[in-house]
Amino acid sequence: MIDDRAYERIRLFHGVPRTEVEPLLRSATIREEAPGEILLRPGQSNEALYVLLSGTLTVHFDSPGRPAVRTMYPGDSVGEISMLDHSFSTAFVVVREQARILVLPGTMLWPLIEQNGKIASNLLKVLTQWIKSNTRMMAERERRLERSEGRLRAILNGTVNGILVFNDRGFVESINPAAERMLGESGASMVGRPLSELSIRFPTGDAGTLPSWLAGEGPPLPENGLETTVRRHDGTELAAEVFLSEVKHEEGRLFVCIINDITERREAEERMRRFNRAAERFVPRRFLQLLGRTSLEESSLGDNAKQKMSVLFSDIRDFTSFSEDLPPEQVFRFLNGYLARLEPFVRAHNGVIDKYIGDAIMALFPNAPEDAVHAAIAMLERLQAYNQERVGYGWQPIHAGFGINTGPLMIGTIGGAERIDNTVVGDVVNLASRVEGLTKTYHTPLLITHHALYAMSDDHPFLVRFIDRVAPKGKSHPVMVHEVFNADPEPLREAKKATLALFRDAVSLFHLNHIASCVELLECCQEVTADDPVVAIYLERARRIATDRRRPRTEATPPPAWREEIATGLPTLDHAAQEMFLVAQRFLDGVAAMRVPEVLYPFYAYCVEYLPAHFAEEETAMLDRGYPGYQAHKEAHERLRDNLDALRREFTRHPDSENYLGFRLHGLFLEWVATHVQRDDIAFARFLSP
């Protein structure tokens, strides 16, 4: 019926949400009145309130011909007094300019006034203006006005909200029974006293002092309620929401203060906050945010999302043997103390604990893999300090391993009708757990995969060295495992830094089956890093192979070669593939003959130039022939592109480590043959065969 802008101008409803008066507005009507029309006359019965939406009205007490005592503008209302007492109106109300008037029926308005203290306060303000300004009213009109005011005061006295009226000097002029109950003091003892003695803390002023706006200074009165505290007469405090409004009249200004007791609401909110804090310990808010939810109530069984993130696994070394002689309550005390020391570092580095698995921690880092590594280093450093405390008490030190992997995974909720849990699913999670297990094999506390390493920026602050290329159980792709040794004791850390390039070449030669040269380099490393367990492990392996009569050591993957079953029958593709095998064989022969620098760069350049063009031709042929495995084949091409890009970064990072770069390219090509050429390319060839 009326728009929000017109509604906001209605003084009677200031500070009242429209939803609370919507039923009244729907029952109202709108009248159009021409200039000169008399809307109300003295003595006229009236059962409605008239709200001016546009135009102007004038009020005359003696006759419409006399000068107006008041001009009314859009938002003003008229008819309050005659509506209180239906027997009469007190003045002539004349339309001065074309007017649009909202007619509110009294039968709907009065129940709303009785229920809503804010509307009642606004109405009281209007009546107060009439009382202060209409000194020329006749005695009969004053008597009836007082009777009407008394009726309104009876309504205000019956409201559950406390109402105080005070002047611009800060002295209380009236107070209703609800306010008496809230403040714990009689109205008679409070009327005439300064507002500051009632200890109502207004947010714009300190307790015991009057707010600046009381003297007409400072910012205007807020339109919305102010949450504050009210001190009772007995010294206790009441949580309250205070609404303030100002009434201006010819004798000065009055302020109406409505006090709404929100103690129960505050208590309910605090209970909800405590519940949410408790719930977040089981289902972290960060986990819900990853699912696109803002609260536990919004979450439901089956919610899921695919995201790329880093997964961290941590596990205490030999925890079973450590705890088997301890009583259960002591085991729980130890675990809670241990986990409480490490958990804050996950949160501090933008991570979230997904779950505790006995003594193990599984954490997710949705932003950058650097966050996960920083958290692991911080936890290792905290563990070192904790071990100093334990040794001081004569207790056994604790050692833990950390494994980190990065990649796409599914995050979501699983379970049944009565029990659900949050979890993450994917190979990324399984591989992170297996890498953490490798820390036991290599006796090093922190290992990360090449997926995590290559997802970092090139200027990351970590000390990293290559450890091994492994094929985890159930995985077809070998994984490059790297050690981060920032948290090592300083002597060992400095020794590893000094032998970083030497160790990298030694491990590369080991994997390229150049055992004699590998042993020579490892022995040089051991002279500097006598306490390095990984050097000792590789040296033992290399010496065993060197003395093994079953030499030479061979790769598990057979040398790649062109076979007819790879042929697609498409000359361009088959010729390109045959050429690739010939070039690759020269590279592999050169690596076997320890001529890595000679064959490394030509083969790398060939791969970078040849593969994109070959991939494009192959993918076009698949699309033209409707090959159903096109998408998987294309994803395999993209993986090799990503691996070549990572290798380019390796060339930039280690330009002098040609053995290492040769080993990386050697492994990358053999993996490509094993997992793509001999599987995906053969499948495409079979699809094309007649």
XYZ file of C-alpha atoms in Angstrom:
690
model
C 0.000 0.000 0.000
C 2.845 2.415 0.904
C 6.508 2.060 0.093
C 9.301 1.725 2.662
C 10.385 5.352 2.265
C 6.900 6.627 3.146
C 6.739 4.200 6.059
C 10.041 5.438 7.501
C 8.680 9.025 7.578
C 5.718 8.112 9.818
C 6.683 9.431 13.238
C 4.369 7.066 15.091
C 6.372 4.076 13.788
C 9.900 5.449 14.187
C 12.213 2.665 15.324
C 9.520 -0.016 14.768
C 10.245 -2.734 12.162
C 7.643 -2.681 9.414
C 6.936 -6.397 9.900
C 5.447 -5.613 13.332
C 2.811 -3.256 11.904
C 2.215 -4.931 8.534
C -1.246 -6.321 9.566
C -2.307 -2.778 10.565
C -1.085 -1.319 7.276
C -3.008 -3.940 5.313
C -6.236 -2.913 7.106
C -5.660 0.802 6.429
C -7.080 2.882 3.572
C -5.732 5.883 1.662
C -7.801 9.020 1.077
C -7.170 11.848 -1.354
C -8.308 15.264 0.022
C -8.502 18.551 -1.874
C -7.353 21.931 -0.475
C -9.932 23.535 1.846
C -11.513 20.266 2.939
C -12.076 19.961 6.711
C -10.772 16.635 7.909
C -11.865 16.950 11.580
C -14.120 19.327 13.524
C -14.378 20.030 17.263
C -16.798 17.587 18.855
C -16.683 15.237 15.880
C -16.633 11.535 16.767
C -13.543 9.811 15.439
C -12.368 6.184 15.449
C -9.266 6.393 13.283
C -5.811 7.923 13.169
C -4.920 10.024 10.114
C -1.310 9.941 8.863
C -0.267 12.527 6.287
C 1.662 10.920 3.394
C 1.896 14.004 1.132
C 0.699 17.605 1.135
C 0.093 19.746 4.267
C -2.628 20.149 6.914
C -3.279 23.027 9.315
C -4.786 22.926 12.822
C -7.157 25.712 14.042
C -8.717 25.792 17.516
C -11.395 28.483 17.107
C -12.393 28.368 13.433
C -10.861 27.509 10.068
C -10.707 31.239 9.362
C -8.387 31.959 12.284
C -4.596 31.633 11.953
C -3.313 28.103 12.200
C -1.645 27.086 15.461
C 0.148 24.192 13.851
C 1.120 23.019 10.367
C 1.403 19.286 9.727
C 3.775 17.745 7.186
C 4.240 14.244 5.691
C 4.880 11.786 8.508
C 2.740 13.697 11.059
C -0.485 12.212 12.372
C -3.719 13.716 13.682
C -6.704 12.340 15.557
C -4.879 10.804 18.524
C -6.911 12.655 21.139
C -10.305 12.175 19.522
C -9.463 8.509 18.994
C -8.698 8.089 22.705
C -12.140 9.496 23.511
C -14.498 8.840 20.585
C -16.947 11.560 21.684
C -15.120 14.566 20.319
C -12.333 16.160 18.357
C -10.464 19.140 19.801
C -9.787 21.322 16.758
C -10.386 22.002 13.086
C -7.991 20.082 10.837
C -8.005 21.635 7.363
C -6.343 20.473 4.139
C -4.004 23.246 2.993
C -2.395 21.527 -0.022
C -3.622 18.525 -1.953
C -3.203 15.744 0.598
C -2.783 11.983 0.515
C -3.804 10.525 3.893
C -3.347 7.043 5.392
C -6.340 6.126 7.595
C -5.431 3.660 10.391
C -8.477 2.046 12.102
C -8.457 2.439 15.899
C -9.749 -1.099 16.397
C -6.484 -2.417 14.933
C -4.188 0.335 16.237
C -5.001 0.195 19.958
C -4.140 -3.497 20.480
C -0.845 -2.850 18.701
C -0.100 0.137 20.983
C -0.827 -2.001 24.033
C 1.626 -4.656 22.858
C 4.429 -2.455 21.510
C 6.161 -0.137 23.951
C 7.985 1.717 21.177
C 4.756 2.734 19.425
C 3.265 3.675 22.790
C 6.319 5.837 23.482
C 6.028 7.542 20.101
C 2.345 8.200 20.777
C 3.192 9.611 24.188
C 5.681 11.935 22.523
C 2.999 13.247 20.172
C 0.568 13.785 23.017
C 3.234 15.535 25.057
C 3.765 17.959 22.198
C 0.070 18.740 22.186
C 0.014 19.194 25.948
C 2.967 21.613 25.983
C 1.915 23.720 23.003
C -1.885 23.958 23.277
C -2.174 26.338 26.234
C -5.161 28.128 24.629
C -7.407 25.070 24.810
C -10.611 25.551 26.755
C -11.011 24.020 30.194
C -13.354 21.348 28.880
C -10.890 20.359 26.272
C -8.125 20.276 28.902
C -10.266 18.032 31.114
C -10.978 15.619 28.306
C -7.378 15.749 27.147
C -6.216 14.857 30.648
C -8.674 11.974 30.661
C -7.310 10.773 27.325
C -3.758 11.200 28.553
C -4.678 9.208 31.622
C -5.928 6.402 29.452
C -2.682 6.409 27.482
C -0.685 6.496 30.731
C -2.655 3.493 31.943
C -1.587 1.677 28.798
C 2.032 2.701 29.334
C 1.844 1.630 32.963
C 0.693 -1.787 31.849
C 3.443 -2.360 29.310
C 6.255 -4.792 30.141
C 8.882 -2.277 28.983
C 10.262 0.259 31.392
C 9.619 3.890 30.362
C 11.319 6.969 31.799
C 10.723 10.557 30.750
C 13.424 13.095 31.627
C 14.145 16.683 30.676
C 17.115 18.233 28.948
C 18.756 18.900 32.321
C 18.805 15.175 32.982
C 16.119 15.092 35.717
C 13.474 12.349 35.706
C 9.925 13.682 35.217
C 7.951 10.426 35.113
C 8.473 6.683 35.296
C 6.182 3.719 34.743
C 5.791 0.674 37.046
C 7.789 -1.587 34.746
C 10.790 0.731 35.084
C 10.277 0.768 38.851
C 10.496 -3.034 38.913
C 13.566 -3.082 36.688
C 15.432 -0.487 38.769
C 14.205 -1.858 42.103
C 13.074 1.538 43.377
C 9.778 3.387 43.645
C 8.833 6.019 41.106
C 8.213 8.566 43.836
C 11.821 8.316 44.987
C 13.171 8.632 41.441
C 11.089 11.477 39.996
C 13.009 14.719 40.296
C 16.372 12.996 40.641
C 19.131 13.339 38.033
C 19.372 10.537 35.505
C 23.026 9.909 36.404
C 21.991 8.588 39.825
C 20.054 5.773 38.185
C 23.306 4.396 36.683
C 21.946 3.707 33.231
C 25.067 3.289 31.117
C 24.495 4.874 27.723
C 27.076 3.789 25.113
C 27.684 7.465 24.249
C 28.621 8.361 27.818
C 30.148 6.932 30.981
C 28.156 5.742 33.965
C 27.481 8.604 36.369
C 27.714 11.298 33.674
C 25.129 12.630 31.241
C 25.630 11.795 27.544
C 26.709 14.730 25.396
C 23.537 14.648 23.333
C 21.502 15.495 26.439
C 22.867 19.025 26.164
C 22.284 19.110 22.417
C 25.902 18.266 21.606
C 27.616 15.381 19.896
C 26.051 12.939 17.422
C 22.271 12.612 17.023
C 20.274 10.076 18.971
C 20.608 6.555 17.574
C 17.484 5.223 15.886
C 18.048 1.622 16.930
C 18.200 0.153 20.406
C 21.416 0.396 22.415
C 22.501 -2.633 24.429
C 23.803 -1.557 27.819
C 23.525 -2.295 31.539
C 21.271 -0.790 34.191
C 22.330 -0.852 37.845
C 19.498 -1.712 40.242
C 18.998 -0.094 43.604
C 20.468 -3.188 45.324
C 23.687 -2.972 43.274
C 22.950 -5.809 40.862
C 22.995 -5.156 37.130
C 20.361 -5.724 34.488
C 21.155 -6.382 30.831
C 18.972 -4.001 28.868
C 18.237 -2.663 25.430
C 17.496 1.073 25.570
C 15.532 3.053 22.985
C 15.752 6.859 23.100
C 13.600 9.503 21.497
C 13.431 13.281 21.834
C 10.326 15.443 22.164
C 10.768 19.175 21.422
C 8.255 21.717 22.714
C 8.119 25.415 23.395
C 9.290 25.009 26.989
C 12.289 22.898 26.165
C 13.006 19.268 25.352
C 11.945 15.932 26.832
C 13.551 12.554 26.325
C 11.676 9.260 26.413
C 13.750 6.248 27.419
C 12.307 2.754 26.861
C 14.119 -0.025 28.728
C 13.722 -3.565 27.454
C 14.975 -6.270 29.838
C 17.139 -8.581 27.705
C 18.563 -10.671 30.540
C 16.894 -13.844 29.314
C 17.984 -13.128 25.743
C 21.575 -12.550 26.872
C 21.510 -15.798 28.850
C 20.114 -17.666 25.837
C 22.779 -16.131 23.597
C 25.500 -17.107 26.073
C 24.152 -20.667 26.209
C 24.199 -20.739 22.415
C 27.765 -19.400 22.356
C 28.866 -22.080 24.826
C 27.134 -24.723 22.731
C 28.771 -23.438 19.547
C 32.182 -23.409 21.202
C 31.639 -26.976 22.382
C 30.345 -28.026 18.943
C 33.341 -26.440 17.219
C 35.625 -28.761 19.171
C 33.943 -31.658 17.374
C 33.162 -29.984 14.037
C 35.518 -26.998 13.530
C 33.982 -23.860 12.077
C 36.779 -23.786 9.490
C 35.702 -27.236 8.272
C 32.126 -25.988 7.827
C 33.427 -22.971 5.903
C 35.253 -25.299 3.539
C 31.864 -26.896 2.827
C 30.302 -23.489 2.231
C 28.377 -23.577 5.522
C 28.340 -20.950 8.272
C 26.968 -23.017 11.158
C 26.446 -26.588 12.283
C 22.682 -26.242 11.765
C 23.223 -25.688 8.033
C 25.300 -28.839 7.641
C 23.627 -32.071 6.572
C 24.588 -35.614 5.673
C 26.164 -35.806 2.241
C 27.517 -32.259 2.053
C 30.725 -32.372 0.028
C 33.125 -30.252 -1.968
C 36.219 -30.907 -4.073
C 39.214 -28.792 -3.179
C 42.956 -28.730 -3.518
C 44.665 -28.603 -0.164
C 47.567 -29.990 1.846
C 47.169 -32.887 4.269
C 49.447 -33.331 7.271
C 49.796 -36.581 9.200
C 51.709 -36.831 12.453
C 52.358 -39.877 14.599
C 54.342 -40.589 17.785
C 57.207 -43.017 17.267
C 56.879 -46.357 19.105
C 53.810 -45.172 20.977
C 52.541 -48.709 21.516
C 55.663 -49.829 23.383
C 55.802 -46.489 25.188
C 52.254 -46.744 26.510
C 51.772 -50.469 27.068
C 53.035 -50.328 30.676
C 51.034 -47.206 31.581
C 47.529 -47.297 33.130
C 44.769 -46.060 30.778
C 44.114 -42.820 32.690
C 47.796 -41.889 32.479
C 47.835 -42.625 28.738
C 44.906 -40.266 28.249
C 46.532 -37.560 30.358
C 49.718 -37.870 28.320
C 47.896 -37.771 24.968
C 45.807 -34.753 25.942
C 48.885 -32.915 27.154
C 50.834 -33.812 24.003
C 48.045 -32.874 21.596
C 47.260 -29.651 23.475
C 50.860 -28.544 22.944
C 50.787 -29.161 19.191
C 47.234 -28.224 18.187
C 47.661 -24.411 18.426
C 50.310 -24.461 15.693
C 47.814 -25.937 13.231
C 45.361 -23.095 13.863
C 48.142 -20.495 13.856
C 49.067 -21.504 10.297
C 45.533 -21.496 8.815
C 44.959 -25.207 9.304
C 42.162 -27.241 10.822
C 42.386 -30.504 12.739
C 40.345 -33.043 10.797
C 40.646 -35.774 13.406
C 42.759 -37.349 16.110
C 43.500 -41.029 15.541
C 44.860 -42.199 18.867
C 48.247 -40.525 19.084
C 48.098 -39.372 15.440
C 47.026 -35.977 14.096
C 45.421 -35.431 10.709
C 45.228 -31.768 9.707
C 44.091 -29.920 6.593
C 45.599 -26.735 5.151
C 43.331 -25.257 2.457
C 45.493 -22.285 1.501
C 49.148 -22.959 0.674
C 51.370 -25.991 1.365
C 53.794 -23.589 3.052
C 51.240 -23.345 5.875
C 51.434 -27.091 6.495
C 55.243 -27.102 6.475
C 55.438 -24.088 8.780
C 53.031 -25.827 11.174
C 55.067 -29.054 11.136
C 58.327 -27.183 11.826
C 56.696 -25.254 14.681
C 55.347 -28.487 16.187
C 58.768 -30.147 15.961
C 60.362 -27.178 17.688
C 57.696 -27.276 20.413
C 58.294 -31.004 20.778
C 62.007 -30.370 21.326
C 61.173 -27.947 24.159
C 58.688 -30.460 25.590
C 61.351 -33.170 25.551
C 63.687 -30.944 27.536
C 60.949 -30.694 30.173
C 60.452 -34.459 30.143
C 64.161 -35.217 30.454
C 64.333 -32.764 33.346
C 61.704 -34.855 35.140
C 63.518 -38.063 34.276
C 60.946 -39.090 31.684
C 61.525 -40.633 28.272
C 61.649 -38.115 25.355
C 58.977 -38.296 22.664
C 59.702 -38.443 18.921
C 57.169 -37.893 16.147
C 57.086 -38.079 12.366
C 55.288 -35.706 9.998
C 54.195 -36.394 6.416
C 52.700 -33.789 4.056
C 51.096 -34.163 0.649
C 49.189 -31.728 -1.575
C 46.499 -32.298 -4.161
C 42.762 -32.465 -4.891
C 40.497 -34.288 -2.448
C 36.847 -34.565 -1.457
C 35.761 -33.014 1.822
C 32.333 -33.722 3.270
C 30.086 -35.438 5.796
C 29.407 -39.156 5.977
C 27.398 -41.422 8.272
C 23.836 -42.483 8.902
C 20.606 -41.169 10.356
C 21.860 -41.100 13.958
C 25.571 -40.354 13.572
C 27.502 -38.308 11.042
C 31.129 -37.275 10.872
C 33.269 -34.957 8.813
C 36.010 -36.495 6.711
C 38.206 -36.100 3.660
C 38.633 -38.717 0.970
C 41.199 -39.130 -1.788
C 44.594 -40.489 -2.774
C 46.118 -37.294 -1.398
C 45.126 -38.360 2.112
C 46.380 -41.935 1.755
C 49.703 -40.797 0.315
C 50.231 -38.269 3.122
C 49.767 -41.087 5.632
C 52.217 -43.359 3.781
C 54.815 -40.596 3.534
C 54.515 -40.060 7.276
C 55.231 -43.780 7.659
C 58.444 -43.350 5.650
C 59.822 -41.086 8.380
C 60.340 -44.285 10.380
C 62.334 -45.837 7.538
C 64.643 -42.869 7.060
C 64.742 -41.737 10.716
C 63.918 -38.170 9.740
C 61.016 -36.264 11.302
C 59.523 -34.366 8.349
C 58.935 -35.635 4.804
C 56.898 -34.051 2.012
C 55.957 -35.260 -1.462
C 57.012 -33.602 -4.694
C 53.351 -32.586 -5.083
C 53.660 -30.429 -1.975
C 57.103 -29.138 -2.948
C 56.099 -28.075 -6.453
C 52.932 -26.411 -5.175
C 55.077 -23.997 -3.149
C 56.499 -20.772 -4.455
C 60.091 -20.913 -5.667
C 61.216 -18.555 -2.904
C 59.941 -20.667 -0.001
C 62.116 -20.438 3.147
C 62.577 -24.164 3.757
C 65.697 -26.318 3.738
C 64.783 -29.223 1.464
C 66.710 -32.185 0.106
C 65.613 -35.086 -2.070
C 65.414 -38.408 -0.185
C 64.001 -41.105 -2.432
C 61.734 -42.063 -5.288
C 59.268 -44.604 -3.976
C 56.244 -46.455 -5.290
C 53.743 -46.530 -2.407
C 51.572 -49.589 -2.103
C 48.598 -49.379 -4.452
C 50.034 -46.461 -6.478
C 51.019 -46.690 -10.124
C 52.962 -43.416 -10.123
C 56.275 -43.196 -8.233
C 56.482 -40.420 -5.684
C 59.466 -38.175 -5.053
C 59.941 -37.775 -1.315
C 61.819 -34.792 0.126
C 63.064 -33.998 3.607
C 62.528 -30.603 5.253
C 65.235 -30.198 7.900
C 64.694 -26.676 9.287
C 63.834 -28.139 12.707
C 66.980 -30.322 12.967
C 69.487 -29.531 15.727
C 71.814 -26.795 14.503
C 74.989 -28.934 14.029
C 73.125 -31.518 11.936
C 71.213 -28.816 10.043
C 74.428 -27.008 9.077
C 76.114 -30.267 8.046
C 73.171 -31.145 5.777
C 73.286 -27.686 4.204
C 77.024 -28.078 3.553
C 76.554 -31.446 1.786
C 73.252 -30.666 0.036
C 74.540 -30.787 -3.560
C 76.883 -33.699 -2.811
C 74.111 -35.776 -1.278
C 71.707 -34.961 -4.125
C 74.226 -36.221 -6.697
C 74.961 -39.339 -4.638
C 71.289 -40.334 -4.390
C 70.783 -39.594 -8.092
C 73.713 -41.865 -9.018
C 72.293 -44.557 -6.768
C 69.011 -44.524 -8.663
C 70.850 -44.410 -11.999
C 72.712 -47.580 -10.913
C 76.159 -45.931 -10.829
C 76.949 -47.525 -7.507
C 80.714 -47.002 -7.322
C 80.447 -43.261 -7.863
C 77.506 -43.157 -5.452
C 79.550 -44.809 -2.666
C 82.394 -42.393 -3.212
C 80.130 -39.349 -2.828
C 78.287 -40.794 0.178
C 81.557 -41.425 1.987
C 82.459 -37.779 1.435
C 79.071 -36.789 2.884
C 79.583 -38.998 5.914
C 82.836 -37.278 6.753
C 80.844 -34.072 7.243
C 77.535 -35.494 8.489
C 78.481 -38.446 10.644
C 75.106 -38.268 12.444
C 73.004 -38.146 9.285
C 70.859 -41.338 9.300
C 69.828 -41.007 5.640
C 73.454 -40.951 4.478
C 74.115 -44.069 6.559
C 71.050 -45.822 5.078
C 72.059 -45.101 1.476
C 75.679 -46.019 2.124
C 74.644 -49.374 3.553
C 72.356 -50.020 0.548
C 75.009 -49.038 -1.992
C 77.746 -51.155 -0.383
C 75.429 -54.145 -0.254
C 74.662 -53.782 -3.953
C 78.351 -53.279 -4.762
C 79.284 -56.584 -3.118
C 76.259 -58.483 -4.362
C 77.192 -61.123 -6.905
C 73.878 -60.638 -8.650
C 74.966 -57.291 -10.028
C 74.320 -55.302 -12.109
C 71.279 -53.795 -10.499
C 68.500 -53.161 -13.009
C 65.423 -51.001 -13.002
C 62.124 -52.739 -12.325
C 60.693 -51.187 -15.485
C 61.983 -52.797 -18.723
C 63.708 -50.516 -21.257
C 61.096 -48.832 -23.446
C 60.865 -49.789 -27.096
C 58.483 -49.361 -29.992
C 56.024 -52.231 -30.382
C 53.452 -52.839 -33.052
C 50.641 -52.965 -30.510
C 51.227 -49.229 -29.903
C 50.612 -48.423 -33.594
C 47.415 -46.476 -34.256
C 47.446 -46.862 -38.019
C 47.684 -43.090 -38.307
C 51.034 -42.388 -40.033
C 51.658 -38.999 -38.453
C 51.106 -40.249 -34.911
C 53.000 -43.519 -35.373
C 56.022 -41.832 -36.974
C 56.212 -39.273 -34.150
C 55.995 -42.026 -31.517
C 58.742 -44.095 -33.209
C 60.996 -41.055 -33.349
C 60.378 -40.410 -29.642
C 61.533 -43.916 -28.733
C 64.695 -43.554 -30.816
C 65.620 -40.237 -29.190
C 64.745 -41.589 -25.754
C 66.922 -44.661 -26.269
C 69.934 -42.467 -26.985
C 69.260 -40.603 -23.735
C 68.887 -43.821 -21.726
C 72.062 -45.285 -23.242
C 73.947 -42.116 -22.381
C 72.709 -42.234 -18.761
C 73.774 -45.868 -18.476
C 77.236 -44.950 -19.827
C 77.553 -42.115 -17.282
C 77.375 -39.479 -20.017
C 74.533 -37.584 -18.336
C 75.687 -34.023 -19.154
C 76.088 -34.986 -22.795
C 72.590 -36.409 -23.294
C 70.538 -34.533 -20.669
C 69.848 -31.198 -22.342
C 69.156 -32.461 -25.888
C 66.561 -34.923 -24.624
C 64.932 -32.340 -22.347
C 64.714 -29.846 -25.224
C 63.256 -32.570 -27.464
C 60.550 -33.358 -24.875
C 59.629 -29.714 -24.451
C 59.386 -29.119 -28.204
C 57.990 -32.460 -29.328
C 55.386 -33.374 -26.750
C 53.001 -30.373 -27.023
C 52.653 -30.812 -30.784
C 52.290 -34.592 -30.517
C 49.694 -34.255 -27.736
C 47.652 -31.788 -29.783
C 47.621 -34.101 -32.825
C 46.723 -37.107 -30.683
C 43.870 -35.323 -28.895
C 42.471 -34.036 -32.209
C 42.485 -37.570 -33.615
C 40.654 -38.841 -30.528
C 37.958 -36.185 -30.810
C 37.495 -36.768 -34.533
C 36.984 -40.491 -33.963
C 34.809 -40.189 -30.844
C 37.258 -41.984 -28.564
C 35.492 -42.566 -25.176
C 38.771 -42.389 -23.235
C 39.596 -38.919 -24.534
C 39.199 -37.070 -21.208
C 41.387 -39.477 -19.212
C 43.997 -39.433 -21.982
C 44.009 -35.639 -22.021
C 44.420 -35.512 -18.226
C 47.464 -37.790 -18.543
C 48.949 -35.349 -21.066
C 48.328 -32.478 -18.644
C 50.068 -34.369 -15.843
C 53.183 -34.790 -17.983
C 53.082 -31.098 -18.916
C 52.940 -30.241 -15.211
C 55.834 -32.597 -14.478
C 57.927 -31.048 -17.238
C 57.181 -27.614 -15.823
C 58.299 -28.829 -12.395
C 61.466 -30.191 -14.004
C 62.061 -26.779 -15.583
C 61.911 -25.314 -12.091
C 64.415 -27.955 -10.969
C 66.771 -26.858 -13.764
C 66.470 -23.299 -12.459
C 66.942 -24.280 -8.813
C 69.836 -26.727 -9.327
C 71.616 -25.729 -12.563
C 74.860 -27.492 -11.541
C 73.297 -30.797 -10.409
C 73.282 -32.521 -13.784
C 73.244 -36.017 -12.286
C 70.147 -35.129 -10.292
C 68.432 -33.535 -13.293
C 69.330 -36.541 -15.443
C 67.900 -38.843 -12.809
C 64.694 -36.771 -12.632
C 64.226 -36.781 -16.423
C 65.134 -40.472 -16.562
C 62.512 -41.345 -13.960
C 59.910 -39.081 -15.497
C 60.283 -40.695 -18.923
C 60.210 -44.266 -17.595
C 57.104 -43.464 -15.561
C 55.485 -41.994 -18.670
C 56.193 -45.147 -20.638
C 54.952 -47.443 -17.867
C 51.764 -45.581 -16.992
C 50.726 -43.959 -20.237
C 52.365 -45.372 -23.358
C 51.973 -49.013 -22.366
C 48.466 -48.498 -21.084
C 46.657 -45.449 -22.470
C 48.300 -45.401 -25.916
C 47.742 -49.130 -26.376
C 44.061 -48.675 -25.427
C 43.682 -45.996 -28.102
C 45.449 -48.172 -30.676
C 43.078 -51.043 -29.900
C 40.101 -48.733 -30.253
C 41.258 -47.820 -33.779
C 42.098 -51.388 -34.836
C 39.559 -52.976 -37.217
